[in-house]
Structures are given as C-alpha cells and as structure tokens.
Amino acid sequence: MKKAGFFALAAITALVLSGCTDSDAPADGGADDGDSGSSAELTPVTVGVIPIADTAAIYLGDDQGFFEDEGLDLTIETATGGAAIVPAVVSGDYQFGFSNTLSLMVAADQGLDIKMVSSAVATTGDTSKDMGAVITKADSGISSPADLAGKTVSSNSVGNINDTVVRTVVDEAGGDSSTIEFVEVPFPDAIAAVENDQVDAAFVVEPFITSALDAGLEVVSYAYAEFDPKLDIAAYFALGDVDPDLLEKFQTAMTKSLEYADANPDAVREIMATYTKTDPAVLAEITLPKYPTEMDRASIEKLAAAAQEYGVLKAEPDFDNLLP
C-alpha cells in the first residue's frame, strides 16, 4: 500500500553526525487514503528517508508495488538527515532508515547496534559531472581543490562524509585541508550563502548543483567522484536484531526498487516531482546518482580510513558486521 508522510522530529539527541543531505520538501500528509482492506494482510513497515534524488528508488518501489509484492505496507517518513533518522530507528519508531555511510560508521563507532542492510546511492564516478560537488563564485579565485585551503566551506553538517571527501581531495591536490573552516549550512541555503559571501565555497548535491550553475556559480570539485569512482554515499540501515523475515522482504523490495530506478532515469525525475519542491526544468537537467544493488566494500573501507585519519572515526569498523 502506497503511503508517504512527512514527519518533523523534535528534541532529537545528537547521537551521530547528520546525514548526507538536507531538504526543504513540503509535507504532503501522513494519512493513508488507499484501500484499507488490503492493508490488513500486509506487514506495516516505516522507513525514514531524506526527500532528495538519493531516495527516489524507494519512492519508485512504493509506486510500482514492489513492497506490496513482498507483503509490506510501506510508510515513508521524512527528516532532514541521519541525525534525526538514526535515533528514530534506534527507538523503534522506524524499522529502517536512510543515512550516509560515514554517519552509520560513526553510529556504530559510538556503540549503537545498527547495520547497513541495503545499498541506496553511489557516485556516478564521473569527475566532470557528478551529483555532489563543491561550488563557488566565478570570481572567488578558487579554481582547484588546493585553492580551498584557508577558506570557509559549508556543508549540511560537519564531521561526516562530505567534509571528509573534501579534505581528502584537497590534500591529494597539494593543499592543506587542516586550514579549511567547515561550517554547517543546509543545502537549500548554500547557494545564497556563497552568493552573499557568508562562505567561500559550499558542498552541495543535486538538485542544488544544477541550480548553482544556473545562477552563475562554478564547480570546484566533484568530490565524491574524485574521492573514489565507486563510492557508496548512503545506505539503508536497521537495528542489528531486526526481524530476519522482515529484513529479507525489505531487501528484496529494495533490490527491485534500485534496479528499476537505475534503469529508468525519466521515472526518477518524474517521481522526484511528487516529493520535492524542485522546478521541473531543473529536474530535467540534474545529474542523477547511481542506484547500485550491491555495496562496494573497497570504497567503504577507503572512506573509513580517511575518516580515521581526520579524527571522525576512532577505530576501523567491523565491516563484516556492519555491511550487508
């Protein structure tokens, strides 16, 4: 049964770093207007997501009936990032959630019993046009990653996947990433922050890259792709003791959903129009991510090593327990 609700989480304890992306998507109600008779035969399952391109697959899977096919009555709840979604999963409000891979490693590092159960989204691997990038003004004097040294760079959160990959590409380009001041600015506000000189540059994801380019800003680095061409940016996760039968059904539905999203980019753009405020003209231009059905362990291990180097992680994760 198709369900989509928007849920504002308040007074959430800061258990982990925030998730990959922010959104200003509008609420569209939480009540189910469908056939209540059929739902009695389905198992209710609630998944917390961020309403952006990264999560289009689960919306498509809901729309295509893949979750119903597995006997699941899906409710999609939204939040601004993993800092809200992780506690909701831990508390049992959600059975599954979406968050960037590094935030999930940080959560496990802090002793939370969670595990990644499905891939979600990955970089395209194209260093000339990807779905995550550092943007700046055309006259900023910043033309390469090394030029970000000593500058102020925003992201939707500090101490997670975005500033970790930015620091890596800056250091690899010969700059000193330790001199960068990272500040938190929600993605929807990042373009204005750059234009108004509140920050020198900003890390954003689609659709904000396309909007930034349309506004005359420039891309300094497609940092995800430059970090690793197969980088898994985010994943779906659950508690370590999630019901095995429920897990199997969710994983099967997600695999179908990811395969469908990756094979049908027009459907991704169409479904995004139903749960975001993105202008249709911008949706037609955005660079979509990859929707892999399997996670690339090597890229996850590389990300974890970088996070340890920069002090985001205390120790190497137990990958055998954390990954699907």
Short mmCIF file of C-alpha atoms in Angstrom, two decimals:
data_model
loop_
_atom_site.label_atom_id
_atom_site.label_comp_id
_atom_site.label_asym_id
_atom_site.label_seq_id
_atom_site.Cartn_x
_atom_site.Cartn_y
_atom_site.Cartn_z
CA MET A 1 0.00 0.00 0.00
CA LYS A 2 1.43 3.36 -1.03
CA LYS A 3 1.99 5.76 1.85
CA ALA A 4 4.11 8.89 2.19
CA GLY A 5 4.21 11.14 5.22
CA PHE A 6 6.41 13.96 6.39
CA PHE A 7 7.43 13.86 10.00
CA ALA A 8 9.14 16.62 11.99
CA LEU A 9 11.42 15.23 14.66
CA ALA A 10 11.98 17.48 17.65
CA ALA A 11 14.45 17.39 20.55
CA ILE A 12 16.42 14.54 18.99
CA THR A 13 19.54 13.66 20.91
CA ALA A 14 22.74 14.16 18.94
CA LEU A 15 23.78 10.53 18.85
CA VAL A 16 25.51 10.64 15.48
CA LEU A 17 26.60 13.07 12.83
CA SER A 18 23.95 14.23 10.44
CA GLY A 19 23.12 12.51 7.20
CA CYS A 20 24.22 13.12 3.66
CA THR A 21 21.65 15.71 2.67
CA ASP A 22 19.04 18.24 3.73
CA SER A 23 15.73 19.04 2.08
CA ASP A 24 13.04 21.68 2.18
CA ALA A 25 10.42 19.41 0.64
CA PRO A 26 6.83 20.17 1.61
CA ALA A 27 4.61 17.97 3.72
CA ASP A 28 2.00 16.06 1.80
CA GLY A 29 0.15 14.42 4.66
CA GLY A 30 0.60 11.22 6.56
CA ALA A 31 -2.80 9.61 6.32
CA ASP A 32 -3.42 6.65 4.04
CA ASP A 33 -6.23 7.25 1.58
CA GLY A 34 -5.90 3.90 -0.12
CA ASP A 35 -7.80 0.64 0.21
CA SER A 36 -7.64 -0.12 3.92
CA GLY A 37 -8.98 -3.61 3.35
CA SER A 38 -5.84 -4.90 1.64
CA SER A 39 -3.52 -3.44 4.30
CA ALA A 40 -4.78 -5.93 6.89
CA GLU A 41 -2.90 -8.67 5.06
CA LEU A 42 0.33 -6.67 4.87
CA THR A 43 3.05 -6.13 7.46
CA PRO A 44 3.43 -2.43 8.36
CA VAL A 45 6.95 -1.07 7.89
CA THR A 46 8.12 2.52 8.32
CA VAL A 47 11.26 3.85 6.65
CA GLY A 48 12.85 7.22 7.42
CA VAL A 49 14.40 8.97 4.43
CA ILE A 50 15.57 12.34 3.15
CA PRO A 51 13.38 13.52 0.24
CA ILE A 52 16.01 14.01 -2.46
CA ALA A 53 17.24 12.25 -5.62
CA ASP A 54 19.18 9.78 -3.47
CA THR A 55 15.96 8.20 -2.18
CA ALA A 56 13.99 8.15 -5.43
CA ALA A 57 14.33 4.37 -5.62
CA ILE A 58 12.21 3.70 -2.54
CA TYR A 59 9.51 6.09 -3.76
CA LEU A 60 9.53 4.33 -7.13
CA GLY A 61 9.41 0.94 -5.45
CA ASP A 62 6.39 2.06 -3.48
CA ASP A 63 4.75 3.39 -6.62
CA GLN A 64 5.49 0.21 -8.58
CA GLY A 65 4.11 -2.04 -5.85
CA PHE A 66 7.39 -3.81 -5.10
CA PHE A 67 6.85 -3.57 -1.35
CA GLU A 68 3.26 -4.81 -1.55
CA ASP A 69 4.54 -7.72 -3.61
CA GLU A 70 6.67 -8.69 -0.60
CA GLY A 71 3.76 -8.33 1.81
CA LEU A 72 4.82 -4.95 3.19
CA ASP A 73 2.60 -1.97 3.91
CA LEU A 74 5.20 0.80 3.43
CA THR A 75 5.10 4.17 5.14
CA ILE A 76 7.77 6.68 4.10
CA GLU A 77 8.60 9.32 6.70
CA THR A 78 11.00 12.18 6.02
CA ALA A 79 13.61 14.09 8.01
CA THR A 80 16.49 16.41 7.21
CA GLY A 81 19.28 13.93 7.85
CA GLY A 82 20.70 10.93 9.65
CA ALA A 83 20.93 12.81 12.97
CA ALA A 84 17.14 12.54 13.11
CA ILE A 85 16.69 9.22 11.33
CA VAL A 86 19.20 7.14 13.32
CA PRO A 87 17.61 7.86 16.73
CA ALA A 88 14.17 7.12 15.27
CA VAL A 89 15.36 3.69 14.14
CA VAL A 90 17.11 3.05 17.46
CA SER A 91 13.93 3.98 19.37
CA GLY A 92 11.80 1.71 17.19
CA ASP A 93 9.76 4.48 15.55
CA TYR A 94 11.16 3.38 12.18
CA GLN A 95 12.10 -0.17 11.22
CA PHE A 96 14.56 1.07 8.58
CA GLY A 97 16.29 4.33 7.76
CA PHE A 98 18.46 6.07 5.19
CA SER A 99 21.74 7.80 6.03
CA ASN A 100 25.15 8.44 4.56
CA THR A 101 27.61 5.61 5.02
CA LEU A 102 30.08 7.52 7.19
CA SER A 103 27.41 8.64 9.66
CA LEU A 104 26.41 4.99 10.03
CA MET A 105 30.01 4.04 10.69
CA VAL A 106 30.18 6.80 13.30
CA ALA A 107 26.99 5.49 14.92
CA ALA A 108 28.48 2.01 15.14
CA ASP A 109 31.73 3.53 16.44
CA GLN A 110 29.69 5.05 19.26
CA GLY A 111 28.30 1.65 20.22
CA LEU A 112 24.90 1.69 18.51
CA ASP A 113 23.78 -1.75 17.33
CA ILE A 114 22.96 -0.90 13.72
CA LYS A 115 23.87 -2.40 10.38
CA MET A 116 23.57 -1.41 6.74
CA VAL A 117 21.01 -3.68 5.09
CA SER A 118 20.77 -2.33 1.54
CA SER A 119 22.69 -0.12 -0.79
CA ALA A 120 20.98 3.16 -1.65
CA VAL A 121 23.02 5.53 -3.81
CA ALA A 122 26.51 5.90 -5.22
CA THR A 123 28.55 8.42 -7.18
CA THR A 124 28.47 8.22 -10.96
CA GLY A 125 32.26 8.16 -10.87
CA ASP A 126 32.36 11.00 -13.42
CA THR A 127 34.79 13.68 -12.22
CA SER A 128 33.45 16.13 -14.81
CA LYS A 129 29.75 15.89 -13.88
CA ASP A 130 28.51 14.17 -10.74
CA MET A 131 25.69 14.50 -8.22
CA GLY A 132 27.83 16.00 -5.41
CA ALA A 133 30.16 18.97 -5.79
CA VAL A 134 31.91 21.95 -4.21
CA ILE A 135 30.61 25.21 -5.70
CA THR A 136 31.92 28.77 -5.54
CA LYS A 137 31.54 32.18 -7.19
CA ALA A 138 33.14 32.66 -10.59
CA ASP A 139 35.34 35.49 -9.26
CA SER A 140 36.31 33.75 -6.00
CA GLY A 141 39.83 32.92 -7.10
CA ILE A 142 39.17 29.27 -6.24
CA SER A 143 39.81 27.19 -9.33
CA SER A 144 41.05 23.88 -7.92
CA PRO A 145 40.64 21.82 -4.74
CA ALA A 146 44.03 23.02 -3.46
CA ASP A 147 42.69 26.59 -3.50
CA LEU A 148 40.14 25.65 -0.82
CA ALA A 149 42.93 25.64 1.78
CA GLY A 150 42.42 28.50 4.21
CA LYS A 151 38.86 29.07 3.01
CA THR A 152 35.43 28.68 4.60
CA VAL A 153 33.45 25.79 3.13
CA SER A 154 29.89 24.85 4.06
CA SER A 155 28.12 21.50 4.13
CA ASN A 156 24.81 20.35 5.55
CA SER A 157 26.78 19.03 8.52
CA VAL A 158 30.32 18.96 9.83
CA GLY A 159 32.32 15.81 10.55
CA ASN A 160 30.67 13.47 8.08
CA ILE A 161 31.10 12.14 4.56
CA ASN A 162 31.10 15.50 2.79
CA ASP A 163 33.92 17.27 4.60
CA THR A 164 35.87 14.00 4.79
CA VAL A 165 35.93 13.59 1.00
CA VAL A 166 36.62 17.32 0.52
CA ARG A 167 39.60 17.17 2.88
CA THR A 168 40.91 14.13 1.01
CA VAL A 169 40.74 15.71 -2.46
CA VAL A 170 42.27 18.96 -1.16
CA ASP A 171 45.21 17.14 0.41
CA GLU A 172 45.69 14.99 -2.68
CA ALA A 173 45.77 18.18 -4.78
CA GLY A 174 48.59 19.58 -2.65
CA GLY A 175 46.56 21.82 -0.35
CA ASP A 176 46.42 21.75 3.42
CA SER A 177 42.89 20.70 4.34
CA SER A 178 43.53 21.31 8.04
CA THR A 179 43.29 25.05 7.31
CA ILE A 180 39.75 24.81 5.92
CA GLU A 181 36.97 26.09 8.17
CA PHE A 182 33.91 23.88 7.67
CA VAL A 183 30.56 25.36 8.69
CA GLU A 184 27.05 23.97 8.68
CA VAL A 185 24.63 25.43 6.15
CA PRO A 186 21.56 23.49 4.95
CA PHE A 187 21.82 22.61 1.27
CA PRO A 188 18.80 24.73 0.27
CA ASP A 189 20.57 27.79 1.76
CA ALA A 190 24.06 27.07 0.41
CA ILE A 191 23.78 28.94 -2.90
CA ALA A 192 22.72 32.15 -1.15
CA ALA A 193 25.48 31.68 1.42
CA VAL A 194 28.07 31.60 -1.39
CA GLU A 195 26.49 34.49 -3.30
CA ASN A 196 26.35 36.65 -0.15
CA ASP A 197 29.98 35.84 0.80
CA GLN A 198 28.95 34.11 4.02
CA VAL A 199 31.18 31.24 2.88
CA ASP A 200 33.83 30.98 0.19
CA ALA A 201 32.50 27.68 -1.17
CA ALA A 202 29.85 25.09 -0.42
CA PHE A 203 29.44 21.35 -0.80
CA VAL A 204 26.04 20.60 -2.32
CA VAL A 205 24.25 17.73 -4.00
CA GLU A 206 21.68 17.67 -6.76
CA PRO A 207 19.39 19.42 -7.49
CA PHE A 208 21.41 22.24 -5.92
CA ILE A 209 24.41 21.78 -8.23
CA THR A 210 22.25 22.45 -11.28
CA SER A 211 20.58 25.39 -9.56
CA ALA A 212 24.01 26.79 -8.63
CA LEU A 213 25.27 26.52 -12.19
CA ASP A 214 22.08 28.18 -13.47
CA ALA A 215 22.77 31.02 -11.00
CA GLY A 216 26.26 31.57 -12.45
CA LEU A 217 28.29 29.73 -9.82
CA GLU A 218 31.06 27.30 -10.73
CA VAL A 219 32.10 23.82 -9.65
CA VAL A 220 35.49 23.49 -7.97
CA SER A 221 35.41 19.72 -7.48
CA TYR A 222 33.07 16.79 -7.94
CA ALA A 223 34.46 15.49 -4.68
CA TYR A 224 32.57 12.19 -4.38
CA ALA A 225 33.75 11.00 -7.79
CA GLU A 226 37.26 12.33 -7.22
CA PHE A 227 37.47 10.53 -3.89
CA ASP A 228 36.52 7.15 -5.35
CA PRO A 229 34.69 6.33 -8.61
CA LYS A 230 32.60 3.66 -6.87
CA LEU A 231 31.93 5.46 -3.59
CA ASP A 232 28.76 4.32 -1.84
CA ILE A 233 27.40 7.57 -0.47
CA ALA A 234 24.46 6.27 1.54
CA ALA A 235 22.68 3.11 2.61
CA TYR A 236 19.51 1.83 4.23
CA PHE A 237 20.03 0.51 7.74
CA ALA A 238 18.28 -1.20 10.63
CA LEU A 239 18.96 -2.38 14.16
CA GLY A 240 21.20 -5.40 14.43
CA ASP A 241 18.35 -7.52 15.79
CA VAL A 242 15.86 -6.64 13.04
CA ASP A 243 13.39 -9.45 12.36
CA PRO A 244 15.01 -11.73 9.73
CA ASP A 245 11.79 -12.27 7.77
CA LEU A 246 11.04 -8.55 7.66
CA LEU A 247 14.63 -7.86 6.64
CA GLU A 248 14.51 -10.34 3.77
CA LYS A 249 11.28 -8.86 2.44
CA PHE A 250 12.63 -5.30 2.69
CA GLN A 251 15.89 -6.23 0.97
CA THR A 252 14.06 -7.98 -1.87
CA ALA A 253 11.79 -4.97 -2.41
CA MET A 254 14.74 -2.56 -2.26
CA THR A 255 16.72 -4.58 -4.81
CA LYS A 256 13.79 -4.40 -7.23
CA SER A 257 13.42 -0.67 -6.50
CA LEU A 258 17.10 0.11 -7.05
CA GLU A 259 17.20 -1.87 -10.29
CA TYR A 260 14.13 -0.04 -11.54
CA ALA A 261 15.48 3.40 -10.60
CA ASP A 262 18.85 2.78 -12.23
CA ALA A 263 17.20 1.58 -15.45
CA ASN A 264 14.55 4.33 -15.62
CA PRO A 265 16.05 7.82 -15.15
CA ASP A 266 12.95 9.52 -16.54
CA ALA A 267 10.86 7.78 -13.88
CA VAL A 268 13.29 9.03 -11.23
CA ARG A 269 12.83 12.62 -12.37
CA GLU A 270 9.06 12.17 -12.52
CA ILE A 271 8.76 10.68 -9.03
CA MET A 272 11.02 13.40 -7.58
CA ALA A 273 8.46 15.98 -8.64
CA THR A 274 5.96 14.33 -6.29
CA TYR A 275 8.02 14.66 -3.10
CA THR A 276 10.30 17.70 -3.60
CA LYS A 277 9.82 21.35 -4.50
CA THR A 278 12.31 21.11 -7.36
CA ASP A 279 11.39 23.03 -10.50
CA PRO A 280 10.60 20.63 -13.40
CA ALA A 281 13.10 22.49 -15.58
CA VAL A 282 15.82 21.81 -13.03
CA LEU A 283 14.77 18.17 -12.68
CA ALA A 284 15.25 17.75 -16.41
CA GLU A 285 18.88 18.88 -16.11
CA ILE A 286 20.14 17.32 -12.89
CA THR A 287 22.80 14.63 -12.79
CA LEU A 288 21.30 11.54 -11.24
CA PRO A 289 23.30 9.23 -8.96
CA LYS A 290 23.81 5.53 -9.48
CA TYR A 291 21.44 3.17 -7.70
CA PRO A 292 23.56 0.04 -7.17
CA THR A 293 22.11 -3.16 -5.74
CA GLU A 294 25.37 -4.12 -4.03
CA MET A 295 27.72 -2.02 -1.92
CA ASP A 296 31.35 -1.55 -2.89
CA ARG A 297 33.29 -2.63 0.19
CA ALA A 298 36.61 -1.26 -1.05
CA SER A 299 35.22 2.28 -1.29
CA ILE A 300 33.66 1.98 2.18
CA GLU A 301 36.96 0.85 3.64
CA LYS A 302 38.73 3.76 1.93
CA LEU A 303 36.20 6.19 3.39
CA ALA A 304 36.64 4.70 6.85
CA ALA A 305 40.42 5.03 6.60
CA ALA A 306 40.10 8.71 5.64
CA ALA A 307 37.66 9.28 8.50
CA GLN A 308 40.13 7.77 10.94
CA GLU A 309 42.91 9.96 9.57
CA TYR A 310 40.83 13.10 10.08
CA GLY A 311 39.56 12.09 13.51
CA VAL A 312 35.95 11.40 12.54
CA LEU A 313 36.20 7.71 13.44
CA LYS A 314 38.06 6.36 16.46
CA ALA A 315 38.65 2.88 15.09
CA GLU A 316 38.19 0.76 11.99
CA PRO A 317 34.62 -0.52 11.79
CA ASP A 318 33.73 -4.19 11.97
CA PHE A 319 32.83 -4.36 8.29
CA ASP A 320 31.68 -7.98 8.43
CA ASN A 321 29.02 -6.98 10.96
CA LEU A 322 28.20 -3.53 9.58
CA LEU A 323 27.82 -4.21 5.85
CA PRO A 324 25.03 -6.25 4.20
#
